[in-house]
Coordinates of C-alpha atoms in Angstrom, one line a residue:
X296 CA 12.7 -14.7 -1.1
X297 CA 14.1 -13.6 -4.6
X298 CA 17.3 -10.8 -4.2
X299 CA 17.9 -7.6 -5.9
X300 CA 19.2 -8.5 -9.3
X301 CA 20.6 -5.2 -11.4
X302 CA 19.5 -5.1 -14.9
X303 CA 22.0 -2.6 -17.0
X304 CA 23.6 -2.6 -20.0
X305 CA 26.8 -0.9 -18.9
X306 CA 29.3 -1.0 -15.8
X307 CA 30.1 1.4 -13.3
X308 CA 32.4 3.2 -14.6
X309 CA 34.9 6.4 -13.4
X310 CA 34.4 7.1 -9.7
X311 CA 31.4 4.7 -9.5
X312 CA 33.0 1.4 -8.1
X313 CA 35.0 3.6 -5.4
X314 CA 31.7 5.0 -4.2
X315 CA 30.1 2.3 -4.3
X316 CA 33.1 0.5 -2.5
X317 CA 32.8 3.1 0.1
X318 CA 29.0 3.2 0.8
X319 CA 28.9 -0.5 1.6
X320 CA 31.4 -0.1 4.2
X321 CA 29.2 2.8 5.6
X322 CA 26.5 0.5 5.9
X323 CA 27.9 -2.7 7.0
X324 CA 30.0 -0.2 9.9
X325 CA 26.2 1.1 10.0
X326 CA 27.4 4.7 9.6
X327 CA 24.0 6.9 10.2
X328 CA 24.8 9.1 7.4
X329 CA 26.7 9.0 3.8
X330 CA 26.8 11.5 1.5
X331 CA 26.9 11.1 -2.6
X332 CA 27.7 14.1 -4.3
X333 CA 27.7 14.4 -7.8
X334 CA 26.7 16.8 -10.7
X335 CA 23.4 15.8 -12.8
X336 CA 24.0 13.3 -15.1
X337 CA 26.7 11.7 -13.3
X338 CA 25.1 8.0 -12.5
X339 CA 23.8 8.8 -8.6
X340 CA 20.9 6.1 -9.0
X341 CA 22.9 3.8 -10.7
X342 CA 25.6 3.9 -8.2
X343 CA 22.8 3.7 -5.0
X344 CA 21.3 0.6 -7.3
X345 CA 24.4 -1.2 -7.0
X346 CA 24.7 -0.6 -3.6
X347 CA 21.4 -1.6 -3.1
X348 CA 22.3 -4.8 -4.8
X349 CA 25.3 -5.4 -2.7
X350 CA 23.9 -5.3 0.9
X351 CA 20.3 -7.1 0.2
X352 CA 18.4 -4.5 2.0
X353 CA 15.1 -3.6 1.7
X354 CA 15.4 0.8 0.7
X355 CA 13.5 3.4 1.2
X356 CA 14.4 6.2 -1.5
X357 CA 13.1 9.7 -0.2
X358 CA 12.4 12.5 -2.5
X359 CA 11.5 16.2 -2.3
X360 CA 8.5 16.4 -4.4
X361 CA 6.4 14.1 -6.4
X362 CA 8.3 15.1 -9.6
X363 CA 11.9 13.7 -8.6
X364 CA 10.0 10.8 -7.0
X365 CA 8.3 9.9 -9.9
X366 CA 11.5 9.7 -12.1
X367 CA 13.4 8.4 -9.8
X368 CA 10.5 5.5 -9.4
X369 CA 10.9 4.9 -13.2
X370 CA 14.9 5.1 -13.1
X371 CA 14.8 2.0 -10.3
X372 CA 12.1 -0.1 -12.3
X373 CA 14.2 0.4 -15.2
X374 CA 17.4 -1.1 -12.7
X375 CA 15.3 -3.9 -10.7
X376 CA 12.6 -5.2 -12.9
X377 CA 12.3 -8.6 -10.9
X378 CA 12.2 -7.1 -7.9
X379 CA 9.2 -4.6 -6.3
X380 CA 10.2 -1.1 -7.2
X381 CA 6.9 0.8 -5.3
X382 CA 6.0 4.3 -5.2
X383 CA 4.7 6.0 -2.4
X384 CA 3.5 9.5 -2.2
X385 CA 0.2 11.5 -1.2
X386 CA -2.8 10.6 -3.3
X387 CA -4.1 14.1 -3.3
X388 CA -4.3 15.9 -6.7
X389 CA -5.9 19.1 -5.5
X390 CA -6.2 19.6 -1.3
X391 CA -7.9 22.8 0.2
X392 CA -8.3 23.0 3.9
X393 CA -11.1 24.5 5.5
X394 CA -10.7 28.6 6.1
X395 CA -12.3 31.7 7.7
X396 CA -11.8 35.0 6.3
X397 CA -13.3 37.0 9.4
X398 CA -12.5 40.4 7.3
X399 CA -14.8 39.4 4.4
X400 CA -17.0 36.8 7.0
X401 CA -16.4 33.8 4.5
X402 CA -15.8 30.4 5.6
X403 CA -14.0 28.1 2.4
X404 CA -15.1 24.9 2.9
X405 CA -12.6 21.8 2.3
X406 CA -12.3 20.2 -0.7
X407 CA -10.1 17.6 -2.0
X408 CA -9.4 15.3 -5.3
X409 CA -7.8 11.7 -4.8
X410 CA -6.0 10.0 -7.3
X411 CA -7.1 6.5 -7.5
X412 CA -3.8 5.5 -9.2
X413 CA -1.5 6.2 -6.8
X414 CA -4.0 5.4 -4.3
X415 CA -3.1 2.1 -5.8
X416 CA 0.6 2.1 -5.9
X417 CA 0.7 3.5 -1.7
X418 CA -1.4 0.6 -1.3
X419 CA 1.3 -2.1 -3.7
X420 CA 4.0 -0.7 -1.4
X421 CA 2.4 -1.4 2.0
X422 CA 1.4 -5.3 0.7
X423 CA 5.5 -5.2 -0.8
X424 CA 6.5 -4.6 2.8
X425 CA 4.4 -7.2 4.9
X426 CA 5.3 -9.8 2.0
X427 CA 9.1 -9.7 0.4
X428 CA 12.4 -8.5 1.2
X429 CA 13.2 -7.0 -2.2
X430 CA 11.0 -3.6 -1.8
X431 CA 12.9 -0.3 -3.1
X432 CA 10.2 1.3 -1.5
X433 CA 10.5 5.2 -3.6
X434 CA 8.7 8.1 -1.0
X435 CA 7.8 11.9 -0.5
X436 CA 7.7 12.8 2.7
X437 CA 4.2 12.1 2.8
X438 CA 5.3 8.7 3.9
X439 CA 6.2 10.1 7.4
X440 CA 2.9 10.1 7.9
X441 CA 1.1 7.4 9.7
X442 CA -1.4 5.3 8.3
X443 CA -2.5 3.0 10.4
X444 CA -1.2 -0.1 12.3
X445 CA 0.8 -2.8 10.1
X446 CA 0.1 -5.6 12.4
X447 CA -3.7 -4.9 11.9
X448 CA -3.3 -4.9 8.0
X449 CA -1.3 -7.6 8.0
X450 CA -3.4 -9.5 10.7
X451 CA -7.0 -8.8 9.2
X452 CA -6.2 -9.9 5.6
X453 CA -7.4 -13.0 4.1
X454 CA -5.7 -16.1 2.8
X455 CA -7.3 -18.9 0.8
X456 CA -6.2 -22.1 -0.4
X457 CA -7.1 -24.2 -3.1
X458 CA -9.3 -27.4 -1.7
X459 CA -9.9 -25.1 2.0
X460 CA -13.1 -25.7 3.2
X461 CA -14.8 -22.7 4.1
X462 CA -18.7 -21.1 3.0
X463 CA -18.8 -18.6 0.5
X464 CA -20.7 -16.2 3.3
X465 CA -17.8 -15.9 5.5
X466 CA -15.6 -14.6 2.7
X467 CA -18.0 -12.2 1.7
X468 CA -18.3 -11.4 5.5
X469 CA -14.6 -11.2 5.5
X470 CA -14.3 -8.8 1.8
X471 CA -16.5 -6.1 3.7
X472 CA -14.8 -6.2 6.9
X473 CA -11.5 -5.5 5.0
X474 CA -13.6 -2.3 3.6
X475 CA -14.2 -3.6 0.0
X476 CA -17.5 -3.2 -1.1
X477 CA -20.3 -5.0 -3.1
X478 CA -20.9 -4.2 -6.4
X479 CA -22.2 -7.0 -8.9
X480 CA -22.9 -4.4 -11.6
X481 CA -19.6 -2.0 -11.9
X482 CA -16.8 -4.0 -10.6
X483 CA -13.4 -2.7 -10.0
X484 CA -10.5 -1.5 -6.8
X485 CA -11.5 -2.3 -4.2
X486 CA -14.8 -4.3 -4.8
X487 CA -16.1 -7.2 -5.5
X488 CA -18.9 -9.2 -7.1
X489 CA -20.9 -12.4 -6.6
X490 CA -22.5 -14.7 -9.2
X491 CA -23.3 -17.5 -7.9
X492 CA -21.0 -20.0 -7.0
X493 CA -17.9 -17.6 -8.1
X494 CA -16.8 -14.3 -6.0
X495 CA -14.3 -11.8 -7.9
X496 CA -12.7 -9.1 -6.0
X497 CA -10.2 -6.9 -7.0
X498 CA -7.7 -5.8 -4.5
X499 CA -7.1 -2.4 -3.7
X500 CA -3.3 -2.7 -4.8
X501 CA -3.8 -4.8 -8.1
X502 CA -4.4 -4.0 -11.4
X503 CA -5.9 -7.3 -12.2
X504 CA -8.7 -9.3 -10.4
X505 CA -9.1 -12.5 -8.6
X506 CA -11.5 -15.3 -9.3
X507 CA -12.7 -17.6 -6.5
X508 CA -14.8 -20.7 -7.5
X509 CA -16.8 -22.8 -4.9
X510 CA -18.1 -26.3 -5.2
X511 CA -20.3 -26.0 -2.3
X512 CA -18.2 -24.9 1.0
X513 CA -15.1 -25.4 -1.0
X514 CA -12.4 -23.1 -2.7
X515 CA -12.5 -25.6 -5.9
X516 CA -10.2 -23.1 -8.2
X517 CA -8.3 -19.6 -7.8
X518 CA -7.3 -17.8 -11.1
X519 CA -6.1 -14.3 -12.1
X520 CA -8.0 -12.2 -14.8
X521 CA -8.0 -9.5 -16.4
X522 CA -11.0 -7.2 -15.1
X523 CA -11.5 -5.4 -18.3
X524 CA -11.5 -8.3 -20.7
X525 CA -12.6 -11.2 -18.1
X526 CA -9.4 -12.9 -20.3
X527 CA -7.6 -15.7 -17.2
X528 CA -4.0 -15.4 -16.8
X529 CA -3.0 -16.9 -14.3
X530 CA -3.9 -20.3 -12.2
X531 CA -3.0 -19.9 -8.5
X532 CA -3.0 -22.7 -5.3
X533 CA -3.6 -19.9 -3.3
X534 CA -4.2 -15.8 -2.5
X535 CA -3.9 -13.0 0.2
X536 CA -6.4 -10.5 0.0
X537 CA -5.1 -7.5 1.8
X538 CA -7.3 -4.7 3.2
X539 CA -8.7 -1.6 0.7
X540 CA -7.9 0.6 3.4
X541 CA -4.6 1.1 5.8
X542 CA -7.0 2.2 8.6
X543 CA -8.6 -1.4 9.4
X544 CA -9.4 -1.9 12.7
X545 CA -10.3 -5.5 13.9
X546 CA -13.7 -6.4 15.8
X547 CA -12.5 -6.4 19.2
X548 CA -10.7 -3.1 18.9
X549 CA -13.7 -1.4 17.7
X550 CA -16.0 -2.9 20.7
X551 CA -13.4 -1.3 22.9
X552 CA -13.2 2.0 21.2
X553 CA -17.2 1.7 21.4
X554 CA -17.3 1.0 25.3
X555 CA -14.8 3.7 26.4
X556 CA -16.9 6.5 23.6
X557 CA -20.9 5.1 25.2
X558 CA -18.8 5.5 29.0
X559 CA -17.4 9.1 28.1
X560 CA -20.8 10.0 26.8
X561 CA -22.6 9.0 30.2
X562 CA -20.2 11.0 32.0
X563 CA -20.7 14.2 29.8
X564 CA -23.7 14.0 29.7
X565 CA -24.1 13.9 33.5
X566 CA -21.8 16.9 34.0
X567 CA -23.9 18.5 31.3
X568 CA -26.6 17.2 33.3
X569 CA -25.9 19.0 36.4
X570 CA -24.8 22.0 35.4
X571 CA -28.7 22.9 33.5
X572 CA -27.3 23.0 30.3
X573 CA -29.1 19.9 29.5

């Protein structure tokens, strides 16, 4: 797996190399909490990049608001560019919960705007995590949230391999169980297309596509394009197509959930049943 390698043009400098000196005992003594103090301006994320260099660890960076995160996001991209810098924050533009005024007798219906963008990027981070040990992983505290299981995103994704025998219909079986969707005529996130003997899908956390060619039930070639152009660039031996959503659930899971709902609605039902209200 590739390390954290710091990209600057300068050195720490002044008090920098004593915090940093003292932060990396903290966490090698795994001290719970440290504090960095400093006045704006004064190097903070270039001192917690070094120390992020130092110890190897993957980091999760929390932030206040999506402003700070957003900055600091660019500051650590700026510090790691080899290594996966991801941002991580609610995908919600414009949220507005359901109400009742009972004074005026109106009911405010919920309405909401997702950004597709960062939609993305949450998505980049969770595929960092299953995949590398170099994630700065920069958060709001959206990401307390849960999201789903990581063994069943990790576990229902699909790997192919150049020269792997397997029929084109079980990977498009396997693209719609992992939520993407068909769409031969306006491709893009989270869909794919078929033509032929040749199935592109773009993954819900990339900005480019993937090309999968078949010479009858084989994966003859993988290649990278761009899925504005159709320009290839990149040849690959093979990919991991992660899920387009973080609430996947596999097969068996869902014919469980399905037997315990049908068994909960006999037994309602027969309550309801004897009680006349049915």
């Amino acid at each position: 797996m590739p390390a954290f390698e710091l990209t600057a043009s300068f050195q720490p400098a002044g008090d920098q190399p004593n915090a940093i000196d003292i932060l990396e005992r903290g966490l090698s003594a795994e001290l719970r909490e440290q504090v960095l103090l400093g006045v704006t301006g004064s190097g903070k994320t270039y001192t917690i990049a070094n120390v992020i260099q130092r110890v190897q660890r993957p980091t999760l960076v929390l932030s206040p608001n999506k402003t700070l995160a957003a900055q600091l996001w660019a500051e650590f991209r700026e510090f790691f560019p080899r290594n996966a810098v991801e941002y991580f924050v609610s995908y919600y533009d414009f949220y507005q919960p359901e109400a009742y005024i009972p004074r005026t007798d109106t009911y405010i219906e919920k309405d909401s705007s997702r950004n597709d963008e960062i939609d993305r990027l949450r998505n980049s981070a969770t595929r960092a995590l299953l995949t590398r040990r170099d994630v700065v992983v920069v958060a709001s505290v959206s990401c307390i949230y849960g999201i789903g299981s990581p063994e069943n995103y990790l576990g229902e994704s699909l790997s192919l391999k150049k020269g792997e025998s397997i029929r084109r219909d079980i990977v498009l079986r396997k693209l719609a169980d992992l939520q993407y969707s068909r769409n031969d005529q306006d491709f893009g996130r989270s869909r794919f297309r078929v033509r032929g003997d040749v199935v592109d899908v773009q993954p819900a956390y990339e900005e480019v596509a993937t090309r999968i060619e078949f010479y009858g039930d084989v994966v003859e070639t993988i290649k990278e394009f761009d899925p504005l152009t159709g320009e290839i660039l990149a040849k690959r031996d093979e990919v991991t197509v992660f899920p387009a959503s973080h609430y996947v659930t596999p097969a068996e899971q869902m014919e469980t959930a399905l037997e315990f709902i049908d068994q909960e609605l006999e037994e309602r039902v027969a309550e309801l049943e004897a009680r006349g209200r049915l």
